[in-house]
Amino acid sequence: MRGKRAGRGQPYSYPMAKIFVTRRIPDAGLRLLRSRGGQVVLGQSDDEAGLDRAALIRGVREADVLLSLITEQVDREVLEANAALLGVANQAVGFNNIDVETATELGIPVSNTPGVLTETTADLTWALLLAVARRIPESDAYLRAGRFKIWSPTMLLGADVGPGPDERRKVLGIVGFGRIGQAVARRAAGFDMRVLAHDPAHRDRVDAFPGVQWAELETLLELSDFVCLHPRMTPASRHLIDEARLRRMKPTAFLVNVARGELVDEAALVRALREGWIAGAALDVYEDEPRVAEGLAELPNTVLVPHIGSASGETRDRMAEIAATNALHHVIGQRAPQCVNPEVYETEAWRGRVARLEPS
Ligand code: GLV
């Protein structure tokens, strides 16, 4: 059964409309979805299990709206599975798991959950940066293994992040200067760092940001002690950090990636870490997630965490609520607050889809 189309100024409701939520999301989101009287169909309630493709397609076929996560590839086959689908609400800021171009062609609005995870993700960037520089996981493992028998002046030596005894300000290079890149830059002030940033589409943002200097990518890589990646993942940014660029970095430099794994050529990164082209890497994301490139986990100069950039309880609750709010708009044919393809609302294909809704 389909929902009703909201009239102007009418409270929205979607009696009997079906929202297919691919995997368990925080209760805050599920509660919001259920509070409007619709039907939430949960594809998978086991947090550690993925949803297989057949189940995804089946779920989409029977739903009015899809609420997806970054673990699902929402491609043409999925989008075409249901000619009446009213929208895709992705619970993530990134939406490279969705073929947005095809969604627009088919008249399907796609939404995301930007903003609320900015500070949480910037915090993780710094946690990783400090952890790899000061060898925190290695030190923790050392102690837990019972190896801390006596303090030693040469034990587990790391690198300074703030100015060391030589008073040299360390250089932080930020690649991609959107919301998260800027939040990372703000935190750098506390470490008295020199901050360089590169974002070809947004040089104005860099120039307007106090204390941050624009740099070409190659220069940034050559000068930085720490390089953090925050660009959007697009086909053009795949392997932005490839072998040649890794070789440009200083042998004392560290790479931090909390954006998307495919930004880095992971096989080249393993060689860079093994052969000392760079000093270390801290990663939250992987090229072929959840698989980690062979050799990476054996290297002591890496800190590896399982895609937890936005993983604070508060932030994930808010993300779920935003995704639910977007889904509630999709289901009644209203503009979603966080639509990534707003041009879809001008298409005949979208008008055709919402025309099937009963007016309230
Ligand atoms: C997580 O990776 C997100 O895009 O929200």
mmCIF file of C-alpha atoms and ligand atoms in Angstrom:
data_model
loop_
_atom_site.group_PDB
_atom_site.id
_atom_site.type_symbol
_atom_site.label_atom_id
_atom_site.label_comp_id
_atom_site.label_asym_id
_atom_site.label_seq_id
_atom_site.Cartn_x
_atom_site.Cartn_y
_atom_site.Cartn_z
ATOM 1 C CA MET A 1 0.000 0.000 0.000
ATOM 2 C CA ARG A 2 1.226 3.438 -0.843
ATOM 3 C CA GLY A 3 1.352 6.548 1.246
ATOM 4 C CA LYS A 4 -0.683 9.674 0.794
ATOM 5 C CA ARG A 5 0.750 12.737 -0.785
ATOM 6 C CA ALA A 6 0.951 15.582 1.698
ATOM 7 C CA GLY A 7 -1.032 18.673 0.897
ATOM 8 C CA ARG A 8 0.466 22.075 1.695
ATOM 9 C CA GLY A 9 0.635 22.734 5.428
ATOM 10 C CA GLN A 10 -0.652 19.261 6.267
ATOM 11 C CA PRO A 11 1.157 17.133 8.825
ATOM 12 C CA TYR A 12 2.656 14.255 6.980
ATOM 13 C CA SER A 13 1.747 10.662 7.608
ATOM 14 C CA TYR A 14 2.129 7.558 5.542
ATOM 15 C CA PRO A 15 -0.323 4.937 6.684
ATOM 16 C CA MET A 16 0.748 1.536 5.450
ATOM 17 C CA ALA A 17 3.683 2.873 3.454
ATOM 18 C CA LYS A 18 6.694 0.575 3.618
ATOM 19 C CA ILE A 19 10.214 1.732 4.392
ATOM 20 C CA PHE A 20 12.813 -0.902 3.756
ATOM 21 C CA VAL A 21 15.699 -0.337 6.208
ATOM 22 C CA THR A 22 18.521 -2.525 4.972
ATOM 23 C CA ARG A 23 20.237 -3.187 8.341
ATOM 24 C CA ARG A 24 19.655 -2.253 11.959
ATOM 25 C CA ILE A 25 20.043 1.477 12.543
ATOM 26 C CA PRO A 26 19.920 3.243 15.939
ATOM 27 C CA ASP A 27 16.521 3.098 17.657
ATOM 28 C CA ALA A 28 16.190 6.887 17.423
ATOM 29 C CA GLY A 29 15.741 6.516 13.651
ATOM 30 C CA LEU A 30 13.451 3.493 13.829
ATOM 31 C CA ARG A 31 11.262 5.223 16.435
ATOM 32 C CA LEU A 32 10.890 8.271 14.224
ATOM 33 C CA LEU A 33 9.951 6.151 11.221
ATOM 34 C CA ARG A 34 7.385 4.181 13.219
ATOM 35 C CA SER A 35 5.909 7.272 14.842
ATOM 36 C CA ARG A 36 4.174 8.147 11.549
ATOM 37 C CA GLY A 37 2.258 4.912 11.322
ATOM 38 C CA GLY A 38 4.136 3.380 8.471
ATOM 39 C CA GLN A 39 5.681 -0.014 8.273
ATOM 40 C CA VAL A 40 9.399 -0.472 8.844
ATOM 41 C CA VAL A 41 10.777 -3.583 7.207
ATOM 42 C CA LEU A 42 14.199 -4.447 8.548
ATOM 43 C CA GLY A 43 16.383 -6.395 6.113
ATOM 44 C CA GLN A 44 18.944 -7.508 8.646
ATOM 45 C CA SER A 45 18.964 -7.127 12.409
ATOM 46 C CA ASP A 46 22.313 -8.823 13.088
ATOM 47 C CA ASP A 47 24.835 -5.963 13.375
ATOM 48 C CA GLU A 48 27.673 -8.072 12.064
ATOM 49 C CA ALA A 49 25.917 -9.558 9.069
ATOM 50 C CA GLY A 50 25.521 -7.870 5.722
ATOM 51 C CA LEU A 51 22.466 -7.978 3.566
ATOM 52 C CA ASP A 52 22.821 -10.195 0.534
ATOM 53 C CA ARG A 53 22.030 -8.805 -2.840
ATOM 54 C CA ALA A 54 18.930 -10.912 -3.473
ATOM 55 C CA ALA A 55 17.459 -9.743 -0.149
ATOM 56 C CA LEU A 56 18.281 -6.124 -1.010
ATOM 57 C CA ILE A 57 16.527 -6.344 -4.361
ATOM 58 C CA ARG A 58 13.559 -8.175 -2.862
ATOM 59 C CA GLY A 59 13.282 -5.533 -0.135
ATOM 60 C CA VAL A 60 13.400 -2.671 -2.636
ATOM 61 C CA ARG A 61 10.836 -4.342 -4.875
ATOM 62 C CA GLU A 62 8.312 -4.399 -2.045
ATOM 63 C CA ALA A 63 9.049 -0.989 -0.505
ATOM 64 C CA ASP A 64 8.015 2.617 -1.054
ATOM 65 C CA VAL A 65 11.342 3.989 0.170
ATOM 66 C CA LEU A 66 14.775 2.466 0.733
ATOM 67 C CA LEU A 67 16.833 3.476 3.783
ATOM 68 C CA SER A 68 20.350 2.262 2.998
ATOM 69 C CA LEU A 69 23.795 2.195 4.576
ATOM 70 C CA ILE A 70 27.231 2.455 3.005
ATOM 71 C CA THR A 71 27.461 -1.336 3.013
ATOM 72 C CA GLU A 72 24.913 -1.641 0.201
ATOM 73 C CA GLN A 73 25.654 -0.978 -3.447
ATOM 74 C CA VAL A 74 22.560 0.762 -4.720
ATOM 75 C CA ASP A 75 23.202 0.466 -8.439
ATOM 76 C CA ARG A 76 20.996 0.456 -11.539
ATOM 77 C CA GLU A 77 19.771 -3.075 -10.943
ATOM 78 C CA VAL A 78 18.591 -2.161 -7.442
ATOM 79 C CA LEU A 79 17.075 1.148 -8.519
ATOM 80 C CA GLU A 80 15.243 -0.440 -11.419
ATOM 81 C CA ALA A 81 13.855 -3.204 -9.195
ATOM 82 C CA ASN A 82 10.855 -1.062 -8.297
ATOM 83 C CA ALA A 83 9.258 1.376 -10.743
ATOM 84 C CA ALA A 84 7.321 2.941 -7.852
ATOM 85 C CA LEU A 85 10.261 3.555 -5.487
ATOM 86 C CA LEU A 86 9.949 7.077 -4.061
ATOM 87 C CA GLY A 87 13.422 7.658 -2.715
ATOM 88 C CA VAL A 88 16.668 6.402 -1.247
ATOM 89 C CA ALA A 89 17.697 7.756 2.153
ATOM 90 C CA ASN A 90 21.351 6.867 2.801
ATOM 91 C CA GLN A 91 22.404 7.002 6.415
ATOM 92 C CA ALA A 92 25.876 8.449 5.735
ATOM 93 C CA VAL A 93 27.353 11.689 4.531
ATOM 94 C CA GLY A 94 29.105 9.859 1.686
ATOM 95 C CA PHE A 95 26.921 8.468 -1.086
ATOM 96 C CA ASN A 96 29.438 6.833 -3.403
ATOM 97 C CA ASN A 97 27.626 3.528 -2.762
ATOM 98 C CA ILE A 98 24.677 4.879 -4.758
ATOM 99 C CA ASP A 99 24.491 5.412 -8.506
ATOM 100 C CA VAL A 100 23.038 8.914 -8.144
ATOM 101 C CA GLU A 101 23.148 9.626 -11.868
ATOM 102 C CA THR A 102 20.909 6.664 -12.609
ATOM 103 C CA ALA A 103 18.636 7.531 -9.686
ATOM 104 C CA THR A 104 18.150 11.014 -11.167
ATOM 105 C CA GLU A 105 17.459 9.571 -14.610
ATOM 106 C CA LEU A 106 14.832 7.278 -13.079
ATOM 107 C CA GLY A 107 13.257 10.098 -11.026
ATOM 108 C CA ILE A 108 14.390 8.827 -7.622
ATOM 109 C CA PRO A 109 15.538 11.397 -5.020
ATOM 110 C CA VAL A 110 18.605 10.379 -3.002
ATOM 111 C CA SER A 111 19.409 11.892 0.402
ATOM 112 C CA ASN A 112 22.290 11.763 2.893
ATOM 113 C CA THR A 113 23.080 12.863 6.472
ATOM 114 C CA PRO A 114 25.692 15.646 6.315
ATOM 115 C CA GLY A 115 26.748 18.060 9.040
ATOM 116 C CA VAL A 116 26.097 16.131 12.242
ATOM 117 C CA LEU A 117 29.134 13.913 11.856
ATOM 118 C CA THR A 118 31.646 16.638 11.035
ATOM 119 C CA GLU A 119 33.108 17.147 14.502
ATOM 120 C CA THR A 120 32.979 13.446 15.400
ATOM 121 C CA THR A 121 34.922 12.549 12.262
ATOM 122 C CA ALA A 122 37.446 15.348 12.822
ATOM 123 C CA ASP A 123 37.972 13.991 16.356
ATOM 124 C CA LEU A 124 38.743 10.554 14.952
ATOM 125 C CA THR A 125 41.193 12.071 12.465
ATOM 126 C CA TRP A 126 43.105 13.568 15.367
ATOM 127 C CA ALA A 127 42.833 10.426 17.479
ATOM 128 C CA LEU A 128 44.415 8.446 14.628
ATOM 129 C CA LEU A 129 47.043 11.079 13.908
ATOM 130 C CA LEU A 130 48.171 11.112 17.538
ATOM 131 C CA ALA A 131 47.895 7.334 17.859
ATOM 132 C CA VAL A 132 50.160 6.634 14.889
ATOM 133 C CA ALA A 133 52.663 9.360 15.771
ATOM 134 C CA ARG A 134 52.954 8.270 19.407
ATOM 135 C CA ARG A 135 52.544 4.527 18.729
ATOM 136 C CA ILE A 136 49.574 4.167 21.078
ATOM 137 C CA PRO A 137 48.225 0.778 19.866
ATOM 138 C CA GLU A 138 51.740 -0.686 19.855
ATOM 139 C CA SER A 139 52.354 0.621 23.362
ATOM 140 C CA ASP A 140 49.031 -0.750 24.560
ATOM 141 C CA ALA A 141 49.809 -4.170 23.051
ATOM 142 C CA TYR A 142 53.295 -4.068 24.602
ATOM 143 C CA LEU A 143 51.875 -3.543 28.064
ATOM 144 C CA ARG A 144 49.076 -6.088 27.710
ATOM 145 C CA ALA A 145 51.582 -8.684 26.511
ATOM 146 C CA GLY A 146 53.388 -8.323 29.849
ATOM 147 C CA ARG A 147 56.462 -6.783 28.230
ATOM 148 C CA PHE A 148 56.552 -3.684 30.441
ATOM 149 C CA LYS A 149 59.149 -4.989 32.891
ATOM 150 C CA ILE A 150 61.096 -1.782 33.315
ATOM 151 C CA TRP A 151 60.798 1.747 31.998
ATOM 152 C CA SER A 152 63.442 2.516 29.398
ATOM 153 C CA PRO A 153 64.515 5.792 27.760
ATOM 154 C CA THR A 154 64.538 4.180 24.324
ATOM 155 C CA MET A 155 61.245 2.335 24.575
ATOM 156 C CA LEU A 156 58.485 2.965 21.973
ATOM 157 C CA LEU A 157 59.791 6.293 20.718
ATOM 158 C CA GLY A 158 57.372 8.179 18.498
ATOM 159 C CA ALA A 159 57.182 11.511 16.694
ATOM 160 C CA ASP A 160 56.161 14.917 18.015
ATOM 161 C CA VAL A 161 52.915 16.416 16.758
ATOM 162 C CA GLY A 162 53.270 19.803 18.378
ATOM 163 C CA PRO A 163 56.585 21.650 18.219
ATOM 164 C CA GLY A 164 59.270 19.416 19.728
ATOM 165 C CA PRO A 165 62.349 20.548 21.618
ATOM 166 C CA ASP A 166 63.698 22.054 18.375
ATOM 167 C CA GLU A 167 60.594 24.299 18.377
ATOM 168 C CA ARG A 168 59.862 23.461 14.741
ATOM 169 C CA ARG A 169 56.153 23.789 13.994
ATOM 170 C CA LYS A 170 54.984 20.623 12.293
ATOM 171 C CA VAL A 171 53.182 20.876 8.973
ATOM 172 C CA LEU A 172 49.686 19.449 8.629
ATOM 173 C CA GLY A 173 48.505 18.956 5.037
ATOM 174 C CA ILE A 174 44.747 18.706 4.572
ATOM 175 C CA VAL A 175 43.541 17.339 1.244
ATOM 176 C CA GLY A 176 39.872 18.231 0.711
ATOM 177 C CA PHE A 177 38.647 21.306 2.541
ATOM 178 C CA GLY A 178 34.965 20.651 3.096
ATOM 179 C CA ARG A 179 33.271 20.592 6.487
ATOM 180 C CA ILE A 180 35.452 17.820 7.926
ATOM 181 C CA GLY A 181 38.731 19.174 6.530
ATOM 182 C CA GLN A 182 37.947 22.556 8.092
ATOM 183 C CA ALA A 183 37.083 20.989 11.466
ATOM 184 C CA VAL A 184 40.443 19.186 11.366
ATOM 185 C CA ALA A 185 42.173 22.528 10.613
ATOM 186 C CA ARG A 186 40.503 24.193 13.605
ATOM 187 C CA ARG A 187 41.886 21.539 15.938
ATOM 188 C CA ALA A 188 45.414 22.022 14.550
ATOM 189 C CA ALA A 189 45.631 25.441 16.204
ATOM 190 C CA GLY A 190 45.919 23.679 19.566
ATOM 191 C CA PHE A 191 49.061 21.923 18.344
ATOM 192 C CA ASP A 192 50.599 25.104 16.981
ATOM 193 C CA MET A 193 50.961 23.567 13.529
ATOM 194 C CA ARG A 194 51.470 25.167 10.171
ATOM 195 C CA VAL A 195 48.441 24.120 8.135
ATOM 196 C CA LEU A 196 48.399 23.673 4.355
ATOM 197 C CA ALA A 197 45.271 22.756 2.453
ATOM 198 C CA HIS A 198 44.443 21.661 -1.060
ATOM 199 C CA ASP A 199 40.992 21.476 -2.599
ATOM 200 C CA PRO A 200 40.885 22.337 -6.298
ATOM 201 C CA ALA A 201 37.143 23.054 -6.261
ATOM 202 C CA HIS A 202 37.257 25.286 -3.179
ATOM 203 C CA ARG A 203 40.349 27.442 -3.149
ATOM 204 C CA ASP A 204 38.149 30.301 -1.840
ATOM 205 C CA ARG A 205 37.412 28.327 1.341
ATOM 206 C CA VAL A 206 41.111 27.784 1.965
ATOM 207 C CA ASP A 207 41.984 31.428 1.316
ATOM 208 C CA ALA A 208 39.229 32.574 3.689
ATOM 209 C CA PHE A 209 40.268 30.269 6.525
ATOM 210 C CA PRO A 210 42.439 32.016 9.116
ATOM 211 C CA GLY A 211 45.869 30.454 9.520
ATOM 212 C CA VAL A 212 45.530 28.017 6.612
ATOM 213 C CA GLN A 213 47.651 28.326 3.498
ATOM 214 C CA TRP A 214 46.778 27.050 0.033
ATOM 215 C CA ALA A 215 49.191 24.534 -1.527
ATOM 216 C CA GLU A 216 49.250 22.529 -4.725
ATOM 217 C CA LEU A 217 48.865 18.831 -3.946
ATOM 218 C CA GLU A 218 52.451 17.926 -4.829
ATOM 219 C CA THR A 219 53.832 20.744 -2.667
ATOM 220 C CA LEU A 220 51.562 19.794 0.218
ATOM 221 C CA LEU A 221 52.788 16.197 0.048
ATOM 222 C CA GLU A 222 56.424 17.269 -0.050
ATOM 223 C CA LEU A 223 56.155 19.662 2.908
ATOM 224 C CA SER A 224 53.771 17.947 5.302
ATOM 225 C CA ASP A 225 54.646 15.962 8.409
ATOM 226 C CA PHE A 226 51.055 14.721 8.537
ATOM 227 C CA VAL A 227 48.739 14.364 5.543
ATOM 228 C CA CYS A 228 45.001 13.950 6.209
ATOM 229 C CA LEU A 229 42.562 12.996 3.451
ATOM 230 C CA HIS A 230 39.063 14.490 3.333
ATOM 231 C CA PRO A 231 38.022 14.831 -0.322
ATOM 232 C CA ARG A 232 34.785 13.496 -1.714
ATOM 233 C CA MET A 233 35.061 10.082 -3.334
ATOM 234 C CA THR A 234 34.331 10.298 -7.059
ATOM 235 C CA PRO A 235 35.679 8.305 -10.009
ATOM 236 C CA ALA A 236 38.218 11.131 -10.517
ATOM 237 C CA SER A 237 39.559 10.928 -6.969
ATOM 238 C CA ARG A 238 40.189 7.149 -7.079
ATOM 239 C CA HIS A 239 43.857 6.540 -6.183
ATOM 240 C CA LEU A 240 44.439 10.238 -5.645
ATOM 241 C CA ILE A 241 47.295 9.050 -3.452
ATOM 242 C CA ASP A 242 49.130 6.653 -5.723
ATOM 243 C CA GLU A 243 52.698 5.363 -5.752
ATOM 244 C CA ALA A 244 54.159 8.542 -7.270
ATOM 245 C CA ARG A 245 52.450 10.731 -4.665
ATOM 246 C CA LEU A 246 53.432 8.473 -1.770
ATOM 247 C CA ARG A 247 57.014 8.760 -2.986
ATOM 248 C CA ARG A 248 56.732 12.555 -2.780
ATOM 249 C CA MET A 249 55.998 12.432 0.949
ATOM 250 C CA LYS A 250 58.768 12.743 3.515
ATOM 251 C CA PRO A 251 60.150 9.497 4.992
ATOM 252 C CA THR A 252 59.207 10.942 8.396
ATOM 253 C CA ALA A 253 55.617 11.769 7.371
ATOM 254 C CA PHE A 254 52.357 10.056 8.319
ATOM 255 C CA LEU A 255 49.202 9.526 6.232
ATOM 256 C CA VAL A 256 45.737 9.576 7.838
ATOM 257 C CA ASN A 257 42.632 8.504 5.894
ATOM 258 C CA VAL A 258 39.134 8.701 7.377
ATOM 259 C CA ALA A 259 37.399 9.506 4.066
ATOM 260 C CA ARG A 260 37.186 6.605 1.608
ATOM 261 C CA GLY A 261 39.619 3.747 1.055
ATOM 262 C CA GLU A 262 39.704 4.028 -2.723
ATOM 263 C CA LEU A 263 41.400 7.425 -2.446
ATOM 264 C CA VAL A 264 44.629 5.541 -1.731
ATOM 265 C CA ASP A 265 46.330 2.841 -3.775
ATOM 266 C CA GLU A 266 46.527 0.434 -0.850
ATOM 267 C CA ALA A 267 49.024 -1.949 -2.469
ATOM 268 C CA ALA A 268 51.380 0.997 -3.043
ATOM 269 C CA LEU A 269 50.783 2.119 0.540
ATOM 270 C CA VAL A 270 51.879 -1.282 1.856
ATOM 271 C CA ARG A 271 55.138 -0.925 -0.129
ATOM 272 C CA ALA A 272 55.576 2.654 1.102
ATOM 273 C CA LEU A 273 55.242 1.542 4.717
ATOM 274 C CA ARG A 274 57.432 -1.534 4.302
ATOM 275 C CA GLU A 275 60.185 0.258 2.440
ATOM 276 C CA GLY A 276 60.129 3.446 4.524
ATOM 277 C CA TRP A 277 58.971 5.946 1.874
ATOM 278 C CA ILE A 278 56.757 7.258 4.711
ATOM 279 C CA ALA A 279 56.872 6.730 8.482
ATOM 280 C CA GLY A 280 53.371 5.433 9.125
ATOM 281 C CA ALA A 281 49.686 5.423 8.260
ATOM 282 C CA ALA A 282 46.470 5.489 10.239
ATOM 283 C CA LEU A 283 43.391 4.287 8.410
ATOM 284 C CA ASP A 284 39.685 4.143 9.128
ATOM 285 C CA VAL A 285 38.703 3.138 5.592
ATOM 286 C CA TYR A 286 39.935 0.570 3.076
ATOM 287 C CA GLU A 287 39.978 0.133 -0.645
ATOM 288 C CA ASP A 288 37.985 -3.097 -0.650
ATOM 289 C CA GLU A 289 36.188 -2.783 2.661
ATOM 290 C CA PRO A 290 35.996 -4.760 4.921
ATOM 291 C CA ARG A 291 39.028 -6.527 3.382
ATOM 292 C CA VAL A 292 42.342 -4.975 4.378
ATOM 293 C CA ALA A 293 45.183 -5.117 1.841
ATOM 294 C CA GLU A 294 47.553 -7.984 2.342
ATOM 295 C CA GLY A 295 50.430 -7.084 4.611
ATOM 296 C CA LEU A 296 48.876 -3.939 6.071
ATOM 297 C CA ALA A 297 47.821 -5.465 9.380
ATOM 298 C CA GLU A 298 51.266 -7.013 9.920
ATOM 299 C CA LEU A 299 53.031 -3.651 9.755
ATOM 300 C CA PRO A 300 53.843 -2.068 13.124
ATOM 301 C CA ASN A 301 53.731 1.459 11.696
ATOM 302 C CA THR A 302 49.992 1.348 11.003
ATOM 303 C CA VAL A 303 46.938 2.066 13.106
ATOM 304 C CA LEU A 304 43.868 0.404 11.636
ATOM 305 C CA VAL A 305 40.286 0.893 12.791
ATOM 306 C CA PRO A 306 37.063 -0.437 11.218
ATOM 307 C CA HIS A 307 35.368 2.627 9.650
ATOM 308 C CA ILE A 308 34.335 4.311 12.904
ATOM 309 C CA GLY A 309 34.662 7.951 11.785
ATOM 310 C CA SER A 310 31.151 8.953 12.810
ATOM 311 C CA ALA A 311 30.780 6.312 15.511
ATOM 312 C CA SER A 312 29.755 8.212 18.609
ATOM 313 C CA GLY A 313 26.422 7.255 20.125
ATOM 314 C CA GLU A 314 25.053 10.770 19.858
ATOM 315 C CA THR A 315 26.149 11.280 16.271
ATOM 316 C CA ARG A 316 24.837 7.937 15.045
ATOM 317 C CA ASP A 317 21.469 8.675 16.709
ATOM 318 C CA ARG A 318 21.288 12.012 14.897
ATOM 319 C CA MET A 319 22.327 10.441 11.591
ATOM 320 C CA ALA A 320 19.566 7.845 11.952
ATOM 321 C CA GLU A 321 17.030 10.591 12.708
ATOM 322 C CA ILE A 322 18.118 12.628 9.700
ATOM 323 C CA ALA A 323 17.950 9.584 7.439
ATOM 324 C CA ALA A 324 14.486 8.802 8.839
ATOM 325 C CA THR A 325 13.338 12.395 8.281
ATOM 326 C CA ASN A 326 14.575 12.264 4.705
ATOM 327 C CA ALA A 327 12.796 8.932 4.203
ATOM 328 C CA LEU A 328 9.550 10.389 5.583
ATOM 329 C CA HIS A 329 9.767 13.172 3.029
ATOM 330 C CA HIS A 330 10.516 10.754 0.173
ATOM 331 C CA VAL A 331 7.523 8.617 1.083
ATOM 332 C CA ILE A 332 5.006 11.433 0.667
ATOM 333 C CA GLY A 333 6.641 12.976 -2.377
ATOM 334 C CA GLN A 334 8.007 16.024 -0.573
ATOM 335 C CA ARG A 335 11.462 17.483 -1.085
ATOM 336 C CA ALA A 336 13.867 15.761 1.316
ATOM 337 C CA PRO A 337 15.804 18.227 3.494
ATOM 338 C CA GLN A 338 19.151 16.666 2.556
ATOM 339 C CA CYS A 339 18.699 15.706 -1.071
ATOM 340 C CA VAL A 340 21.926 15.158 -3.035
ATOM 341 C CA ASN A 341 20.216 15.267 -6.456
ATOM 342 C CA PRO A 342 17.641 18.099 -6.075
ATOM 343 C CA GLU A 343 17.462 18.444 -9.856
ATOM 344 C CA VAL A 344 15.418 15.230 -9.784
ATOM 345 C CA TYR A 345 12.395 17.228 -8.591
ATOM 346 C CA GLU A 346 12.271 18.966 -11.979
ATOM 347 C CA THR A 347 12.047 15.715 -13.916
ATOM 348 C CA GLU A 348 9.035 14.085 -15.536
ATOM 349 C CA ALA A 349 10.315 10.780 -14.177
ATOM 350 C CA TRP A 350 9.914 12.018 -10.576
ATOM 351 C CA ARG A 351 6.520 13.575 -11.294
ATOM 352 C CA GLY A 352 5.439 10.240 -12.723
ATOM 353 C CA ARG A 353 6.419 8.452 -9.535
ATOM 354 C CA VAL A 354 4.648 10.821 -7.132
ATOM 355 C CA ALA A 355 1.564 11.025 -9.336
ATOM 356 C CA ARG A 356 0.713 7.538 -8.095
ATOM 357 C CA LEU A 357 0.347 8.787 -4.516
ATOM 358 C CA GLU A 358 -3.195 9.462 -3.355
ATOM 359 C CA PRO A 359 -3.750 13.112 -2.456
ATOM 360 C CA SER A 360 -4.557 13.563 1.235
HETATM 361 C C1 GLV B 1 30.643 7.336 6.546
HETATM 362 O O1 GLV B 1 31.599 6.907 5.994
HETATM 363 C C2 GLV B 1 29.792 8.337 5.995
HETATM 364 O O2 GLV B 1 29.947 8.675 4.808
HETATM 365 O O3 GLV B 1 28.915 8.813 6.707
#
